[in-house]
Short mmCIF file of C-alpha atoms in Angstrom, two decimals:
data_model
loop_
_atom_site.label_atom_id
_atom_site.label_comp_id
_atom_site.label_asym_id
_atom_site.label_seq_id
_atom_site.Cartn_x
_atom_site.Cartn_y
_atom_site.Cartn_z
CA MET A 5 129.65 26.87 146.70
CA ALA A 6 132.30 27.56 149.30
CA ALA A 7 131.94 26.46 152.89
CA PRO A 8 130.23 29.01 155.18
CA ALA A 9 132.57 31.82 156.22
CA ALA A 10 132.21 30.90 159.91
CA TYR A 11 133.50 27.39 159.22
CA VAL A 12 136.41 27.92 156.83
CA PRO A 13 138.21 24.57 156.72
CA SER A 14 141.90 24.25 157.45
CA GLY A 15 143.41 20.78 157.63
CA GLN A 16 141.64 17.53 158.48
CA CYS A 17 139.65 16.18 161.43
CA ALA A 18 138.82 12.45 161.40
CA GLY A 19 138.58 12.48 157.62
CA TYR A 20 136.55 15.70 157.31
CA PRO A 21 137.65 19.30 156.69
CA ARG A 22 138.75 20.76 160.02
CA VAL A 23 137.10 24.00 161.17
CA ALA A 24 138.23 26.64 163.67
CA ILE A 25 136.06 25.70 166.63
CA THR A 26 137.68 25.00 169.98
CA ALA A 27 137.09 21.56 171.46
CA PRO A 28 138.32 19.67 174.53
CA LYS A 29 141.97 18.68 174.53
CA GLY A 30 142.66 15.85 172.11
CA TRP A 31 139.53 16.55 170.02
CA CYS A 32 138.82 18.56 166.88
CA VAL A 33 135.76 19.64 164.87
CA GLY A 34 135.22 18.58 161.27
CA LEU A 35 132.70 19.83 158.70
CA VAL A 36 130.42 16.93 157.72
CA ALA A 37 127.78 18.62 155.54
CA ASP A 38 126.62 22.08 154.54
CA ALA A 39 124.54 23.91 151.93
CA ARG A 40 126.35 22.05 149.15
CA ASP A 41 124.52 18.94 150.38
CA GLY A 42 121.14 20.71 150.25
CA LEU A 43 120.90 21.78 153.91
CA ARG A 44 118.78 24.91 154.32
CA MET A 45 117.72 25.36 157.94
CA PRO A 46 118.49 22.16 159.88
CA ARG A 47 117.14 21.92 163.42
CA ARG A 48 117.68 18.40 164.79
CA LEU A 49 119.53 15.26 163.79
CA LEU A 50 119.20 11.67 164.96
CA GLU A 51 121.24 8.59 164.14
CA VAL A 52 118.93 5.86 162.78
CA ALA A 53 121.68 3.41 161.75
CA PRO A 54 125.48 3.50 161.65
CA GLY A 55 126.48 6.32 159.31
CA ARG A 56 122.84 7.34 158.68
CA PHE A 57 121.28 10.40 160.28
CA TRP A 58 117.78 11.80 159.90
CA ILE A 59 117.46 15.59 159.91
CA THR A 60 114.53 17.95 160.38
CA ASP A 61 115.16 20.92 158.08
CA MET A 62 112.70 23.82 158.37
CA GLY A 63 113.71 25.36 155.07
CA ASN A 64 112.69 28.75 156.44
CA TRP A 65 110.04 30.22 158.73
CA GLU A 66 107.31 30.04 156.09
CA PRO A 67 104.80 27.20 156.55
CA ARG A 68 105.16 24.02 154.49
CA ARG A 69 108.75 24.62 153.41
CA GLY A 70 110.27 21.96 155.64
CA ARG A 71 111.72 18.54 154.88
CA LEU A 72 112.77 15.34 156.58
CA LEU A 73 116.20 14.38 155.27
CA GLU A 74 118.62 11.49 155.55
CA LEU A 75 122.35 12.17 155.65
CA GLN A 76 124.90 9.49 154.79
CA THR A 77 128.06 10.56 156.59
CA ALA A 78 130.42 8.73 154.24
CA GLY A 79 132.10 11.03 151.76
CA GLN A 80 132.83 14.74 151.89
CA PRO A 81 130.66 17.88 152.01
CA GLY A 82 129.14 18.37 148.59
CA SER A 83 129.67 14.79 147.40
CA PRO A 84 126.64 13.69 145.32
CA GLY A 85 123.94 11.52 146.88
CA ARG A 86 124.81 11.99 150.55
CA VAL A 87 121.51 13.70 151.46
CA SER A 88 118.12 12.38 150.34
CA VAL A 89 114.64 13.80 150.92
CA LEU A 90 112.35 11.48 152.91
CA ALA A 91 109.39 13.88 153.20
CA GLU A 92 108.74 17.45 152.07
CA GLY A 93 106.08 20.13 152.44
CA LEU A 94 106.38 19.84 156.22
CA ASP A 95 105.26 22.72 158.43
CA ARG A 96 108.31 24.09 160.26
CA PRO A 97 109.57 20.69 161.45
CA HIS A 98 111.79 20.82 164.52
CA GLY A 99 111.52 17.99 167.05
CA LEU A 100 113.02 14.59 166.28
CA ALA A 101 113.14 11.63 168.67
CA LYS A 102 113.27 7.85 168.68
CA GLY A 103 110.37 6.35 170.60
CA PRO A 104 110.42 3.26 172.83
CA ASP A 105 108.61 1.46 169.98
CA GLY A 106 111.62 2.03 167.70
CA ARG A 107 109.75 4.46 165.47
CA ILE A 108 110.97 7.99 164.74
CA TYR A 109 108.77 10.84 165.99
CA ILE A 110 108.71 14.20 164.18
CA GLY A 111 107.37 17.44 165.63
CA GLU A 112 105.91 19.89 163.11
CA ALA A 113 104.42 23.24 164.12
CA GLY A 114 100.89 21.83 164.31
CA SER A 115 101.39 18.10 164.71
CA VAL A 116 103.47 15.20 165.95
CA TRP A 117 103.71 12.08 163.80
CA ARG A 118 105.83 8.95 163.60
CA THR A 119 107.21 6.52 161.10
CA PRO A 120 109.31 3.38 161.05
CA VAL A 121 112.87 3.79 159.84
CA ALA A 122 111.91 3.01 156.27
CA LYS A 123 111.87 4.39 152.75
CA PRO A 124 109.39 5.69 151.89
CA VAL A 125 108.33 6.98 155.29
CA GLN A 126 105.00 5.67 156.61
CA ARG A 127 103.38 8.64 158.33
CA ASP A 128 101.21 7.82 161.35
CA ASN A 129 99.67 10.92 162.96
CA LEU A 130 99.74 10.98 166.75
CA LEU A 131 98.86 14.59 167.70
CA MET A 132 97.01 16.88 165.31
CA GLY A 133 95.61 20.40 165.52
CA LEU A 134 98.33 21.75 167.81
CA PRO A 135 98.63 25.55 167.92
CA ASP A 136 100.92 26.65 165.11
CA GLN A 137 100.52 30.44 165.23
CA GLY A 138 102.31 33.15 167.13
CA ALA A 139 105.87 33.76 168.22
CA HIS A 140 106.79 30.24 169.29
CA PRO A 141 105.19 27.52 167.14
CA LEU A 142 108.02 24.96 167.13
CA LYS A 143 107.48 21.60 168.80
CA GLU A 144 110.41 20.14 170.70
CA ILE A 145 109.72 16.52 171.73
CA VAL A 146 111.48 14.17 174.18
CA PHE A 147 110.57 10.79 175.67
CA GLY A 148 110.63 10.07 179.39
CA PRO A 149 111.75 6.84 181.08
CA GLU A 150 108.19 5.44 181.20
CA GLY A 151 107.55 6.09 177.51
CA GLN A 152 105.72 9.38 178.10
CA LEU A 153 106.22 12.04 175.44
CA TYR A 154 106.87 15.66 176.45
CA VAL A 155 105.94 18.37 173.92
CA ASN A 156 106.76 22.09 173.91
CA MET A 157 103.73 24.35 173.48
CA GLY A 158 105.43 27.74 173.33
CA SER A 159 103.73 31.03 174.07
CA ALA A 160 102.05 32.95 171.27
CA THR A 161 103.65 36.22 172.39
CA ASP A 162 106.84 37.43 174.02
CA ALA A 163 105.30 38.78 177.23
CA CYS A 164 101.52 38.38 176.82
CA ARG A 165 100.99 41.79 175.24
CA ASP A 166 97.84 42.20 173.18
CA ASP A 167 97.50 44.10 169.89
CA LYS A 168 97.46 47.38 171.83
CA GLY A 169 100.59 46.51 173.79
CA GLN A 170 98.65 45.90 176.99
CA GLN A 171 99.38 43.07 179.41
CA PRO A 172 96.21 41.83 181.16
CA ASP A 173 96.30 40.95 184.85
CA THR A 174 95.57 37.33 183.94
CA CYS A 175 97.29 36.19 180.78
CA PRO A 176 94.70 34.51 178.51
CA GLU A 177 97.35 32.26 176.98
CA LEU A 178 97.50 30.34 180.24
CA GLY A 179 93.75 29.74 180.42
CA GLY A 180 91.37 27.21 178.99
CA ASP A 181 91.81 23.48 178.57
CA LYS A 182 94.71 23.89 176.10
CA PRO A 183 96.99 26.62 177.51
CA ARG A 184 100.07 27.88 175.70
CA ALA A 185 103.42 28.57 177.39
CA ALA A 186 103.46 25.01 178.68
CA VAL A 187 105.09 21.62 178.36
CA TYR A 188 102.54 18.89 177.68
CA GLU A 189 102.74 15.19 178.47
CA ALA A 190 101.34 12.53 176.14
CA ARG A 191 100.72 9.04 177.54
CA LEU A 192 100.46 6.18 175.07
CA THR A 193 98.68 2.85 175.33
CA PRO A 194 100.67 -0.40 175.07
CA SER A 195 99.63 -0.60 171.40
CA GLY A 196 100.89 2.95 170.74
CA GLY A 197 97.56 4.77 170.73
CA LEU A 198 97.07 8.11 172.46
CA GLN A 199 95.83 7.59 176.01
CA SER A 200 96.04 11.17 177.26
CA PHE A 201 97.53 14.55 176.34
CA LYS A 202 97.51 17.31 178.91
CA PRO A 203 99.64 20.12 180.37
CA PHE A 204 102.50 18.90 182.55
CA ALA A 205 104.10 22.23 183.56
CA LEU A 206 103.01 25.84 182.96
CA GLY A 207 104.47 29.34 182.81
CA LEU A 208 107.22 28.41 180.32
CA ARG A 209 107.68 30.90 177.48
CA ASN A 210 109.45 28.62 175.00
CA SER A 211 110.86 25.18 175.79
CA LEU A 212 113.16 24.31 172.89
CA GLY A 213 115.52 22.78 175.42
CA LEU A 214 113.83 19.72 176.98
CA LEU A 215 115.48 16.71 178.62
CA ALA A 216 113.95 13.74 180.43
CA LEU A 217 116.50 11.59 182.29
CA PRO A 218 116.27 7.94 183.39
CA THR A 219 116.19 9.21 187.00
CA GLY A 220 112.82 10.84 186.29
CA ALA A 221 114.19 14.39 186.30
CA VAL A 222 112.67 16.56 183.54
CA TRP A 223 114.71 19.64 182.68
CA GLN A 224 113.68 22.68 180.65
CA ALA A 225 115.85 25.49 179.26
CA GLU A 226 113.84 28.70 179.24
CA ASN A 227 114.19 31.33 176.52
CA SER A 228 113.12 34.25 178.67
CA VAL A 229 111.29 37.48 177.80
CA ASP A 230 113.15 39.86 175.47
CA TYR A 231 114.45 43.01 177.19
CA ASN A 232 116.65 45.64 175.58
CA ASP A 233 118.92 45.32 178.62
CA PRO A 234 121.89 43.13 177.54
CA LYS A 235 122.19 41.71 181.07
CA ALA A 236 118.54 40.95 181.88
CA PRO A 237 116.55 38.90 182.34
CA ALA A 238 118.49 35.70 182.92
CA GLU A 239 117.75 32.59 180.91
CA GLU A 240 116.75 29.65 183.12
CA LEU A 241 117.27 25.98 183.73
CA ASN A 242 114.06 24.64 185.29
CA LEU A 243 113.29 21.33 186.95
CA LEU A 244 109.76 20.51 185.85
CA GLN A 245 107.23 18.67 188.00
CA ALA A 246 103.65 17.68 187.32
CA GLY A 247 101.55 20.81 187.86
CA SER A 248 104.48 23.18 188.46
CA HIS A 249 104.12 26.79 187.33
CA HIS A 250 107.30 28.69 186.45
CA GLY A 251 106.03 32.25 186.33
CA TRP A 252 105.76 33.42 182.70
CA PRO A 253 104.70 36.13 181.93
CA TYR A 254 104.49 37.58 185.42
CA CYS A 255 107.97 36.75 186.69
CA VAL A 256 111.49 36.57 185.30
CA THR A 257 114.83 35.72 186.89
CA ASP A 258 117.71 38.05 187.76
CA ALA A 259 121.40 37.25 187.44
CA LYS A 260 121.49 35.87 190.99
CA GLY A 261 118.73 33.36 190.31
CA ARG A 262 116.00 35.26 192.15
CA SER A 263 112.46 35.45 190.78
CA VAL A 264 111.48 39.09 190.20
CA VAL A 265 108.42 40.77 188.74
CA ALA A 266 108.60 41.14 184.95
CA LYS A 267 108.40 44.51 183.23
CA GLY A 268 104.79 45.56 182.77
CA TYR A 269 103.59 43.64 185.84
CA GLU A 270 105.12 45.87 188.52
CA GLY A 271 102.62 46.33 191.33
CA ARG A 272 100.32 43.67 189.89
CA ALA A 273 102.23 40.41 190.27
CA ARG A 274 104.02 38.60 193.07
CA CYS A 275 106.80 36.09 192.56
CA GLU A 276 106.99 34.20 195.84
CA ALA A 277 108.05 30.56 195.85
CA ALA A 278 104.60 29.61 197.08
CA LEU A 279 103.16 30.79 193.76
CA TYR A 280 105.82 29.92 191.20
CA LYS A 281 108.67 27.45 191.15
CA ALA A 282 112.06 29.16 191.07
CA PRO A 283 114.65 28.06 188.51
CA ALA A 284 117.37 25.59 189.39
CA MET A 285 119.96 27.72 187.65
CA ALA A 286 120.22 31.21 186.15
CA TRP A 287 122.12 31.53 182.88
CA PRO A 288 123.42 34.71 181.23
CA ALA A 289 120.78 36.87 179.57
CA HIS A 290 120.03 36.31 175.88
CA VAL A 291 122.10 33.12 175.42
CA ALA A 292 118.97 31.58 173.83
CA PRO A 293 119.23 27.90 174.84
CA LEU A 294 117.97 25.76 171.96
CA GLN A 295 118.67 22.22 173.15
CA LEU A 296 119.52 20.10 176.20
CA LEU A 297 121.34 16.77 176.04
CA ALA A 298 122.70 14.19 178.46
CA PRO A 299 125.07 11.76 176.73
CA PRO A 300 125.50 8.45 178.59
CA ALA A 301 128.47 7.99 180.91
CA THR A 302 130.01 5.47 178.52
CA PRO A 303 131.82 5.42 176.21
CA ALA A 304 134.23 7.91 177.72
CA SER A 305 134.29 11.36 176.16
CA PRO A 306 134.57 14.98 177.38
CA TRP A 307 130.75 15.19 177.50
CA ALA A 308 129.90 11.75 178.90
CA GLY A 309 127.65 11.87 181.94
CA LYS A 310 127.06 15.62 181.69
CA LEU A 311 124.20 17.97 180.94
CA LEU A 312 124.91 19.81 177.70
CA ALA A 313 123.21 23.06 176.73
CA VAL A 314 123.35 24.60 173.26
CA TRP A 315 123.48 28.39 173.56
CA HIS A 316 122.52 30.04 170.27
CA GLY A 317 122.35 33.72 171.34
CA TYR A 318 124.21 36.29 169.27
CA ARG A 319 125.67 38.21 172.25
CA ALA A 320 129.09 37.49 173.74
CA GLU A 321 127.93 34.70 176.09
CA GLY A 322 126.13 32.82 173.34
CA HIS A 323 127.35 30.80 170.35
CA ARG A 324 128.72 27.88 172.32
CA ILE A 325 127.95 24.47 173.79
CA VAL A 326 128.36 24.29 177.56
CA ALA A 327 128.13 21.49 180.13
CA TRP A 328 127.76 20.61 183.80
CA ARG A 329 128.48 17.33 185.57
CA LEU A 330 125.34 15.35 186.52
CA ASP A 331 124.99 13.72 189.93
CA ALA A 332 123.26 10.42 190.71
CA LYS A 333 119.86 12.15 190.75
CA GLY A 334 120.40 13.71 187.34
CA HIS A 335 121.00 17.21 188.71
CA PRO A 336 123.78 19.45 187.32
CA GLN A 337 126.65 20.16 189.68
CA GLY A 338 129.87 22.17 189.75
CA ALA A 339 131.26 24.81 187.46
CA ARG A 340 130.22 25.36 183.86
CA GLU A 341 132.45 23.93 181.15
CA ASP A 342 132.66 25.48 177.69
CA LEU A 343 132.95 22.48 175.37
CA LEU A 344 132.70 23.96 171.89
CA GLY A 345 133.25 27.57 170.96
CA ALA A 346 135.44 29.93 168.97
CA PRO A 347 139.21 30.26 169.41
CA GLU A 348 140.52 32.15 172.45
CA GLY A 349 137.15 31.96 174.18
CA ARG A 350 135.38 34.25 171.71
CA PRO A 351 131.81 33.36 170.77
CA LEU A 352 131.28 31.52 167.51
CA PRO A 353 130.56 33.77 164.53
CA ASP A 354 127.37 33.16 162.57
CA PRO A 355 126.10 30.57 161.97
CA ALA A 356 125.73 29.69 165.64
CA PRO A 357 124.93 26.23 167.09
CA LYS A 358 121.32 25.11 166.74
CA GLY A 359 121.62 21.65 168.23
CA ALA A 360 123.83 18.70 169.03
CA ARG A 361 123.43 14.97 169.25
CA GLU A 362 125.79 12.50 170.91
CA ASN A 363 126.88 9.48 168.91
CA LEU A 364 129.49 7.00 170.12
CA GLY A 365 131.63 9.63 171.76
CA ARG A 366 131.34 12.06 168.83
CA THR A 367 129.10 15.12 168.79
CA GLY A 368 127.34 16.35 165.65
CA VAL A 369 126.62 20.08 165.67
CA PHE A 370 124.08 21.76 163.43
CA SER A 371 124.43 25.45 162.75
CA THR A 372 122.36 27.96 160.83
CA VAL A 373 121.08 31.52 160.92
CA ALA A 374 117.98 31.92 158.78
CA GLY A 375 118.40 34.22 155.84
CA THR A 376 121.97 35.26 156.61
CA SER A 377 124.28 32.26 156.55
CA SER A 378 124.61 28.85 155.00
CA PRO A 379 123.75 25.88 157.21
CA ALA A 380 126.41 23.42 158.26
CA CYS A 381 126.80 20.14 160.09
CA ALA A 382 130.01 19.59 162.03
CA ARG A 383 131.30 16.79 164.21
CA ALA A 384 133.70 16.78 167.13
CA ALA A 385 136.00 13.78 166.96
CA ARG A 386 139.40 12.58 168.01
CA PRO A 387 141.99 13.43 165.35
CA PRO A 388 144.12 10.58 164.02
CA GLU A 389 147.15 9.70 166.12
CA PRO A 390 150.41 11.03 164.65
CA ARG A 391 152.41 8.45 162.75
#
């Protein structure tokens, strides 16, 4: 099978086939793995040992088609034995994180479980019976500096419309003791048991971009309500706080970062700061942020000490990885940088970036579009010095 059309190799990059993706000066992007290695719909990757990465691969959007994989980076795309299956029959696995206990945590649509880095995996269920229906069932997971685990509980609908297309004054998804459209916080006991699991922040349509920094700042990238308007509403970067409400489905954000009443709630909702927390930053409409990262300040690299956002959206502003400098409080500052994209500033063709993970100054980028393109794993690296 040939490499995906979007990543046609030409030359070499740090020992891998080089692909036509722009990178910071002095860096290049190489194709590490693709469908020839058995990748179907990869979502997250995590280094578990030098040269060994675990991957959550959804397979497709049908339940129980997902797998947990291990990729050995030695060799070339398509070389036999580089990818092995650690677990299969998983339900739309997405989230992947290393816990403070050294175990690897996996977020399926309806559960979060963990295992030591071992073969075979030793599944230990932590959270079961999570909502797995509706528009946004995927579970992004990140650990905070005190060992707390944050979990995305996306909304069941786009804008809280019922089967008749009506939007009730009070959205039922936000009610009850287990609301949707929220980020939850799990607290664990010293022995690793579940101490508590409750909503941390509300009014968040779909939080596939979550980031908890050592400073205590918890950031969320909001995939906002779908409008036909190509320039509205803006996607958001939100600073979450315990008990904060960020307005979904009643409020959206305009291009200037102002909270405005969402379509369907005109004359019924108010969006004052006293009611809902305004976003920290407004991003272009429909860029579909699918991950947030903050690589450490060392070792030095073009992304060290910055907030990275993976923009997956198919419109012109999407299909790229962007960054902002972080200040001492863990807040993004200054102008946006476009780190990875297509030549001459054009957006990347399909498949677009799904996620990235920093590793020793090198970024691995997963890309896939379900049902239309082959998946691929690429890495930004310094090319060899000329001899």
